[in-house]
Amino acid sequence: MRNALGLMLASVVTAVVITGVWFWTSAPRADAAAPQTVAARKAEPLPAPAAARPAPKDDVEITASLSKPVPAAAPALQPAKSTCANPDALGVSRAVVIDTTGGPGFGFLQYKQFDFLTDKEIVLTFDDGPWPTTPAVLKALSDECTKAIFFPVGKHTTYHPEILRQVYNAGHTVGAHTWSHAHLDGKKMTEPQVREEIEKGFSAVKMAIGTAPAPFFRFPGLGHTQAALGYLASRNISMFSVDVDSNDFKSSGPDQVINNVMTKLDKQGKGVILMHDLQKHTAIALPTLLRRLKAGGYKVVQMKAKEQLETLPEYDAMLVKDQKVPAVASRPISSVVQTVSQ
């Protein structure tokens, strides 16, 4: 009896031992499971914030330079040079951003406070457009991969809005030059009339290009009054005078335009150059003039505004009423007319 009981007890112990060994060898171990879980979590990167995700257009550039991150400002520094087909172009040597708070003035003929140009640096400016001659001016600038400031007349802008859009789309800075090219220092000009000339000019530019213009302004005939200067300053609009006047509006031909600019520029060494894109002689002279500037070692500085000008609603409405067009005309043409097949 005792032997039978002993045998039974031995059998139970043996079964327990066998079951424990089987469990130990076949079941997953707790200390082995933990690293597997941690490894799985590490393999799942946290989603980047939306703002940090690269835009689709930058995928190739970023992927190709993972070991050398591209500086954030690099793509915007030299857009013209990276796409310029002319290896010997005049180009743009540097671009500057202007804080127009308080209405700073540029051009030593009248405004001497902000002399930021160094020797051989120039700013190209064109008044009185847009006009049928303006596309020829744009082509000459494009061929040399350079940029300018355009000061269009409001009325001309309503005549040729599509041309002013070409100016803006080409990357040039677009300011204003009054509504009707009125001389604002005239004895019969009242302060309300001065404000209307200034504001309607900017409103016309905005209507044509479909966005806010630069707060850059040039007085017709360079004639200003203290009241007009004060008004522009209150609107944070920067004023432009001139260092080198091409006198193209009274030149006998393209050669004289070139000679006027180069003679004065070689004497002064730098400065803001005044030309007119509605002058035929200027449009013809410009390709040669730009090559002369390049040969002379001159470098173009592009001026941009830190902030664009918010036009005044009452003058926007006044312009729409004067032009007898619906307010919807202020929308850019691309939002109204779209090509669906070609």
Protein backbone atom coordinates (compact mmCIF):
# COMPACT_ATOMS: atom_id res chain seq x y z
CA MET A 1 0.00 0.00 0.00
CA ARG A 2 2.79 2.35 0.93
CA ASN A 3 4.65 1.50 -2.28
CA ALA A 4 1.58 2.24 -4.38
CA LEU A 5 1.07 5.59 -2.62
CA GLY A 6 4.72 6.48 -3.17
CA LEU A 7 4.50 5.65 -6.83
CA MET A 8 1.44 7.85 -7.24
CA LEU A 9 3.12 10.77 -5.45
CA ALA A 10 6.22 10.39 -7.65
CA SER A 11 4.08 10.43 -10.78
CA VAL A 12 2.38 13.68 -9.74
CA VAL A 13 5.72 15.38 -9.02
CA THR A 14 7.10 14.23 -12.35
CA ALA A 15 4.02 15.61 -14.23
CA VAL A 16 4.37 18.96 -12.50
CA VAL A 17 8.06 19.18 -13.39
CA ILE A 18 7.42 18.27 -17.03
CA THR A 19 4.61 20.82 -17.32
CA GLY A 20 6.84 23.56 -15.85
CA VAL A 21 9.67 22.81 -18.26
CA TRP A 22 7.29 22.81 -21.21
CA PHE A 23 5.78 26.14 -20.12
CA TRP A 24 9.20 27.69 -19.60
CA THR A 25 10.54 26.64 -22.99
CA SER A 26 7.50 27.27 -25.15
CA ALA A 27 5.86 30.39 -23.66
CA PRO A 28 7.27 33.88 -24.54
CA ARG A 29 9.45 35.28 -21.77
CA ALA A 30 8.52 38.57 -20.17
CA ASP A 31 12.07 39.93 -20.26
CA ALA A 32 12.38 39.09 -23.98
CA ALA A 33 9.09 40.75 -24.91
CA ALA A 34 10.02 44.18 -23.52
CA PRO A 35 12.84 45.05 -25.99
CA GLN A 36 10.62 43.98 -28.88
CA THR A 37 7.96 46.46 -27.78
CA VAL A 38 10.46 49.32 -27.36
CA ALA A 39 12.03 48.59 -30.73
CA ALA A 40 8.63 48.73 -32.40
CA ARG A 41 7.94 52.17 -30.90
CA LYS A 42 11.29 53.54 -32.02
CA ALA A 43 10.58 52.44 -35.58
CA GLU A 44 7.50 54.69 -35.78
CA PRO A 45 8.66 58.34 -36.09
CA LEU A 46 6.40 61.00 -34.68
CA PRO A 47 4.50 62.90 -37.37
CA ALA A 48 6.11 66.27 -38.07
CA PRO A 49 4.05 69.42 -37.53
CA ALA A 50 2.34 70.62 -40.71
CA ALA A 51 4.53 73.73 -40.95
CA ALA A 52 7.70 71.67 -40.74
CA ARG A 53 6.82 69.35 -43.60
CA PRO A 54 8.69 70.27 -46.80
CA ALA A 55 6.55 71.55 -49.62
CA PRO A 56 6.22 69.21 -52.60
CA LYS A 57 8.28 71.54 -54.79
CA ASP A 58 11.25 71.22 -52.42
CA ASP A 59 11.23 67.42 -52.12
CA VAL A 60 14.03 66.82 -54.59
CA GLU A 61 16.27 69.56 -53.25
CA ILE A 62 15.87 68.54 -49.62
CA THR A 63 16.29 64.83 -50.33
CA ALA A 64 19.45 65.48 -52.30
CA SER A 65 21.03 67.48 -49.51
CA LEU A 66 20.08 65.75 -46.28
CA SER A 67 23.67 65.85 -45.07
CA LYS A 68 23.91 69.59 -45.81
CA PRO A 69 20.69 71.42 -44.88
CA VAL A 70 19.92 74.27 -47.28
CA PRO A 71 19.63 77.66 -45.52
CA ALA A 72 16.00 78.76 -45.40
CA ALA A 73 16.68 82.05 -47.23
CA ALA A 74 18.82 80.56 -49.99
CA PRO A 75 16.06 79.88 -52.58
CA ALA A 76 14.86 83.52 -52.42
CA LEU A 77 18.24 85.24 -52.59
CA GLN A 78 19.05 84.91 -56.29
CA PRO A 79 15.98 83.78 -58.22
CA ALA A 80 16.98 85.69 -61.34
CA LYS A 81 20.54 84.30 -61.45
CA SER A 82 19.42 80.70 -61.08
CA THR A 83 17.14 80.93 -64.11
CA CYS A 84 19.10 83.41 -66.23
CA ALA A 85 20.00 82.09 -69.67
CA ASN A 86 22.57 84.85 -70.21
CA PRO A 87 25.88 83.96 -68.50
CA ASP A 88 27.14 87.51 -69.01
CA ALA A 89 23.97 89.28 -67.86
CA LEU A 90 23.96 92.54 -65.92
CA GLY A 91 21.76 90.79 -63.36
CA VAL A 92 21.01 92.00 -59.85
CA SER A 93 23.95 92.38 -57.47
CA ARG A 94 21.80 92.59 -54.34
CA ALA A 95 18.22 93.13 -53.25
CA VAL A 96 17.24 95.40 -50.39
CA VAL A 97 13.99 95.59 -48.43
CA ILE A 98 12.77 99.05 -47.47
CA ASP A 99 10.89 99.77 -44.27
CA THR A 100 8.72 102.66 -45.49
CA THR A 101 7.52 103.72 -42.01
CA GLY A 102 7.43 107.52 -41.91
CA GLY A 103 7.97 107.90 -45.66
CA PRO A 104 11.76 107.81 -46.20
CA GLY A 105 13.06 109.45 -49.37
CA PHE A 106 15.63 108.21 -51.88
CA GLY A 107 17.50 110.07 -54.60
CA PHE A 108 20.10 112.73 -53.75
CA LEU A 109 18.58 115.44 -55.91
CA GLN A 110 15.99 115.99 -53.16
CA TYR A 111 16.37 113.41 -50.38
CA LYS A 112 19.83 113.03 -48.85
CA GLN A 113 19.13 111.22 -45.61
CA PHE A 114 19.37 107.59 -46.77
CA ASP A 115 22.46 107.13 -48.91
CA PHE A 116 22.66 103.33 -48.92
CA LEU A 117 24.19 102.76 -52.37
CA THR A 118 27.90 102.01 -52.56
CA ASP A 119 30.20 103.01 -55.39
CA LYS A 120 29.06 101.71 -58.80
CA GLU A 121 25.62 100.66 -57.50
CA ILE A 122 22.53 101.82 -59.39
CA VAL A 123 18.74 101.56 -59.18
CA LEU A 124 16.82 101.43 -62.47
CA THR A 125 13.46 103.27 -62.41
CA PHE A 126 10.81 103.92 -65.06
CA ASP A 127 7.97 106.46 -64.97
CA ASP A 128 4.72 107.14 -66.84
CA GLY A 129 3.76 103.66 -68.04
CA PRO A 130 2.23 101.30 -68.73
CA TRP A 131 2.33 101.97 -72.46
CA PRO A 132 2.66 99.92 -75.67
CA THR A 133 6.43 100.57 -75.48
CA THR A 134 6.67 98.96 -72.03
CA PRO A 135 6.93 95.32 -73.27
CA ALA A 136 10.11 96.25 -75.18
CA VAL A 137 11.54 97.66 -71.96
CA LEU A 138 10.57 94.47 -70.13
CA LYS A 139 12.28 92.33 -72.75
CA ALA A 140 15.51 94.30 -72.49
CA LEU A 141 15.47 93.92 -68.70
CA SER A 142 14.65 90.22 -68.98
CA ASP A 143 17.47 89.60 -71.47
CA GLU A 144 19.88 91.04 -68.91
CA CYS A 145 18.15 89.28 -65.98
CA THR A 146 17.82 92.51 -64.06
CA LYS A 147 15.06 94.31 -62.14
CA ALA A 148 13.67 97.83 -61.86
CA ILE A 149 11.06 99.95 -60.09
CA PHE A 150 8.10 101.11 -62.18
CA PHE A 151 6.06 104.18 -61.27
CA PRO A 152 2.91 103.95 -63.46
CA VAL A 153 0.35 106.67 -64.02
CA GLY A 154 -3.13 105.66 -62.83
CA LYS A 155 -4.95 106.58 -66.02
CA HIS A 156 -2.41 104.76 -68.17
CA THR A 157 -2.90 101.74 -65.94
CA THR A 158 -6.61 101.70 -66.77
CA TYR A 159 -5.75 101.90 -70.47
CA HIS A 160 -3.28 98.99 -70.40
CA PRO A 161 -3.83 96.88 -67.26
CA GLU A 162 -2.56 93.76 -69.01
CA ILE A 163 0.80 95.44 -69.63
CA LEU A 164 1.16 96.44 -66.00
CA ARG A 165 0.41 92.84 -65.05
CA GLN A 166 3.34 91.82 -67.26
CA VAL A 167 5.54 94.22 -65.30
CA TYR A 168 4.39 92.82 -61.97
CA ASN A 169 4.57 89.18 -63.07
CA ALA A 170 8.14 89.71 -64.27
CA GLY A 171 9.15 90.41 -60.67
CA HIS A 172 9.66 94.15 -60.85
CA THR A 173 8.62 96.48 -58.04
CA VAL A 174 5.48 98.48 -58.87
CA GLY A 175 4.72 101.76 -57.10
CA ALA A 176 2.65 104.73 -58.33
CA HIS A 177 3.04 108.12 -60.03
CA THR A 178 -0.33 109.84 -59.30
CA TRP A 179 -3.63 109.32 -61.07
CA SER A 180 -3.29 111.79 -63.94
CA HIS A 181 0.36 112.92 -63.80
CA ALA A 182 -0.72 116.19 -62.21
CA HIS A 183 2.05 118.30 -60.70
CA LEU A 184 1.16 118.29 -57.03
CA ASP A 185 3.04 121.50 -56.31
CA GLY A 186 0.72 123.49 -58.59
CA LYS A 187 -0.77 126.63 -57.07
CA LYS A 188 -4.32 125.56 -57.90
CA MET A 189 -3.96 122.10 -56.31
CA THR A 190 -5.93 121.78 -53.07
CA GLU A 191 -4.98 119.30 -50.36
CA PRO A 192 -8.01 117.06 -51.12
CA GLN A 193 -6.99 117.04 -54.79
CA VAL A 194 -3.44 116.09 -53.87
CA ARG A 195 -4.67 113.19 -51.76
CA GLU A 196 -6.99 112.05 -54.54
CA GLU A 197 -4.18 112.08 -57.11
CA ILE A 198 -1.98 110.01 -54.83
CA GLU A 199 -4.59 107.55 -53.63
CA LYS A 200 -6.41 106.97 -56.92
CA GLY A 201 -3.06 106.29 -58.54
CA PHE A 202 -2.35 103.50 -56.08
CA SER A 203 -5.92 102.19 -56.34
CA ALA A 204 -5.59 101.97 -60.12
CA VAL A 205 -2.38 99.98 -59.80
CA LYS A 206 -4.03 97.60 -57.33
CA MET A 207 -7.00 97.10 -59.67
CA ALA A 208 -4.67 96.25 -62.57
CA ILE A 209 -2.28 93.85 -60.87
CA GLY A 210 -4.87 92.33 -58.52
CA THR A 211 -2.83 92.86 -55.37
CA ALA A 212 -1.48 95.64 -53.16
CA PRO A 213 1.25 97.76 -54.76
CA ALA A 214 4.53 98.75 -53.16
CA PRO A 215 4.32 101.96 -51.08
CA PHE A 216 6.79 103.68 -53.44
CA PHE A 217 5.87 107.03 -54.98
CA ARG A 218 7.46 109.58 -57.30
CA PHE A 219 6.10 113.11 -57.78
CA PRO A 220 5.48 114.09 -61.42
CA GLY A 221 8.11 116.61 -62.38
CA LEU A 222 9.64 115.90 -58.94
CA GLY A 223 7.47 118.74 -57.65
CA HIS A 224 6.37 118.40 -54.05
CA THR A 225 5.04 120.49 -51.19
CA GLN A 226 5.53 120.08 -47.44
CA ALA A 227 1.87 119.15 -47.11
CA ALA A 228 2.22 116.41 -49.72
CA LEU A 229 5.38 115.11 -48.08
CA GLY A 230 3.58 115.04 -44.74
CA TYR A 231 0.65 113.15 -46.19
CA LEU A 232 2.89 110.48 -47.76
CA ALA A 233 4.76 110.14 -44.48
CA SER A 234 1.47 109.64 -42.62
CA ARG A 235 0.63 106.81 -45.04
CA ASN A 236 4.11 105.28 -44.71
CA ILE A 237 4.79 105.76 -48.42
CA SER A 238 8.42 106.08 -49.49
CA MET A 239 9.28 108.95 -51.84
CA PHE A 240 11.68 108.69 -54.78
CA SER A 241 13.67 111.42 -56.42
CA VAL A 242 16.62 110.92 -58.77
CA ASP A 243 20.41 110.96 -59.01
CA VAL A 244 20.78 110.52 -62.77
CA ASP A 245 18.09 111.92 -65.10
CA SER A 246 18.15 110.41 -68.58
CA ASN A 247 16.17 113.36 -69.97
CA ASP A 248 14.78 110.82 -72.42
CA PHE A 249 11.56 112.77 -72.86
CA LYS A 250 13.47 115.50 -74.67
CA SER A 251 16.25 113.44 -76.29
CA SER A 252 16.66 113.41 -80.05
CA GLY A 253 17.20 109.66 -80.24
CA PRO A 254 18.37 106.50 -78.47
CA ASP A 255 22.05 107.45 -78.66
CA GLN A 256 21.42 110.65 -76.75
CA VAL A 257 19.55 108.74 -74.03
CA ILE A 258 22.55 106.44 -73.61
CA ASN A 259 25.00 109.33 -73.61
CA ASN A 260 22.98 111.30 -71.05
CA VAL A 261 22.87 108.41 -68.61
CA MET A 262 26.48 107.27 -68.97
CA THR A 263 27.98 110.77 -68.84
CA LYS A 264 26.12 111.71 -65.65
CA LEU A 265 26.61 108.31 -64.06
CA ASP A 266 30.36 108.21 -64.73
CA LYS A 267 30.58 111.62 -63.04
CA GLN A 268 28.52 110.68 -59.98
CA GLY A 269 29.59 107.05 -59.67
CA LYS A 270 26.26 105.65 -58.47
CA GLY A 271 22.58 106.49 -57.98
CA VAL A 272 18.92 106.21 -58.90
CA ILE A 273 18.46 106.46 -62.68
CA LEU A 274 15.24 108.02 -64.00
CA MET A 275 13.83 106.85 -67.33
CA HIS A 276 10.36 106.62 -68.90
CA ASP A 277 9.00 103.37 -70.29
CA LEU A 278 6.52 105.20 -72.52
CA GLN A 279 9.37 106.86 -74.43
CA LYS A 280 10.18 105.07 -77.69
CA HIS A 281 13.79 106.25 -77.63
CA THR A 282 14.26 104.67 -74.20
CA ALA A 283 12.81 101.33 -75.28
CA ILE A 284 15.20 101.26 -78.26
CA ALA A 285 18.20 102.45 -76.25
CA LEU A 286 17.80 100.15 -73.27
CA PRO A 287 19.49 96.96 -74.59
CA THR A 288 22.64 98.90 -75.47
CA LEU A 289 22.47 100.99 -72.31
CA LEU A 290 22.32 97.91 -70.10
CA ARG A 291 25.36 96.44 -71.87
CA ARG A 292 27.20 99.73 -71.35
CA LEU A 293 26.35 99.64 -67.67
CA LYS A 294 27.68 96.08 -67.43
CA ALA A 295 30.88 97.02 -69.25
CA GLY A 296 31.32 100.02 -66.96
CA GLY A 297 31.26 97.82 -63.87
CA TYR A 298 27.92 99.09 -62.60
CA LYS A 299 25.74 96.82 -60.46
CA VAL A 300 21.97 96.89 -60.15
CA VAL A 301 20.33 96.99 -56.73
CA GLN A 302 16.72 95.82 -56.58
CA MET A 303 14.54 97.69 -54.08
CA LYS A 304 11.51 95.99 -52.54
CA ALA A 305 9.07 97.09 -49.85
CA LYS A 306 8.94 95.37 -46.49
CA GLU A 307 5.15 95.68 -46.53
CA GLN A 308 2.76 96.45 -49.37
CA LEU A 309 0.40 99.43 -49.33
CA GLU A 310 -3.16 98.97 -48.17
CA THR A 311 -5.19 101.20 -50.46
CA LEU A 312 -8.07 103.23 -49.02
CA PRO A 313 -11.57 101.81 -49.71
CA GLU A 314 -13.10 105.20 -50.52
CA TYR A 315 -10.62 105.77 -53.36
CA ASP A 316 -10.98 102.19 -54.59
CA ALA A 317 -14.74 102.81 -54.78
CA MET A 318 -14.20 106.19 -56.43
CA LEU A 319 -12.06 104.59 -59.11
CA VAL A 320 -14.63 101.87 -59.79
CA LYS A 321 -17.35 104.52 -60.10
CA ASP A 322 -15.25 106.73 -62.39
CA GLN A 323 -14.43 103.81 -64.65
CA LYS A 324 -18.07 102.70 -64.74
CA VAL A 325 -17.10 99.08 -64.16
CA PRO A 326 -18.50 96.64 -61.60
CA ALA A 327 -16.52 96.09 -58.44
CA VAL A 328 -15.79 92.52 -59.54
CA ALA A 329 -13.37 93.98 -62.11
CA SER A 330 -10.85 94.41 -59.31
CA ARG A 331 -10.39 90.63 -59.25
CA PRO A 332 -7.34 89.25 -61.05
CA ILE A 333 -8.19 88.04 -64.56
CA SER A 334 -6.99 84.51 -63.71
CA SER A 335 -9.85 84.17 -61.24
CA VAL A 336 -12.40 85.21 -63.89
CA VAL A 337 -11.14 83.58 -67.11
CA GLN A 338 -9.59 80.11 -67.05
CA THR A 339 -8.45 77.99 -70.00
CA VAL A 340 -10.01 74.53 -69.87
CA SER A 341 -8.78 73.21 -73.21
CA GLN A 342 -6.23 74.27 -75.75
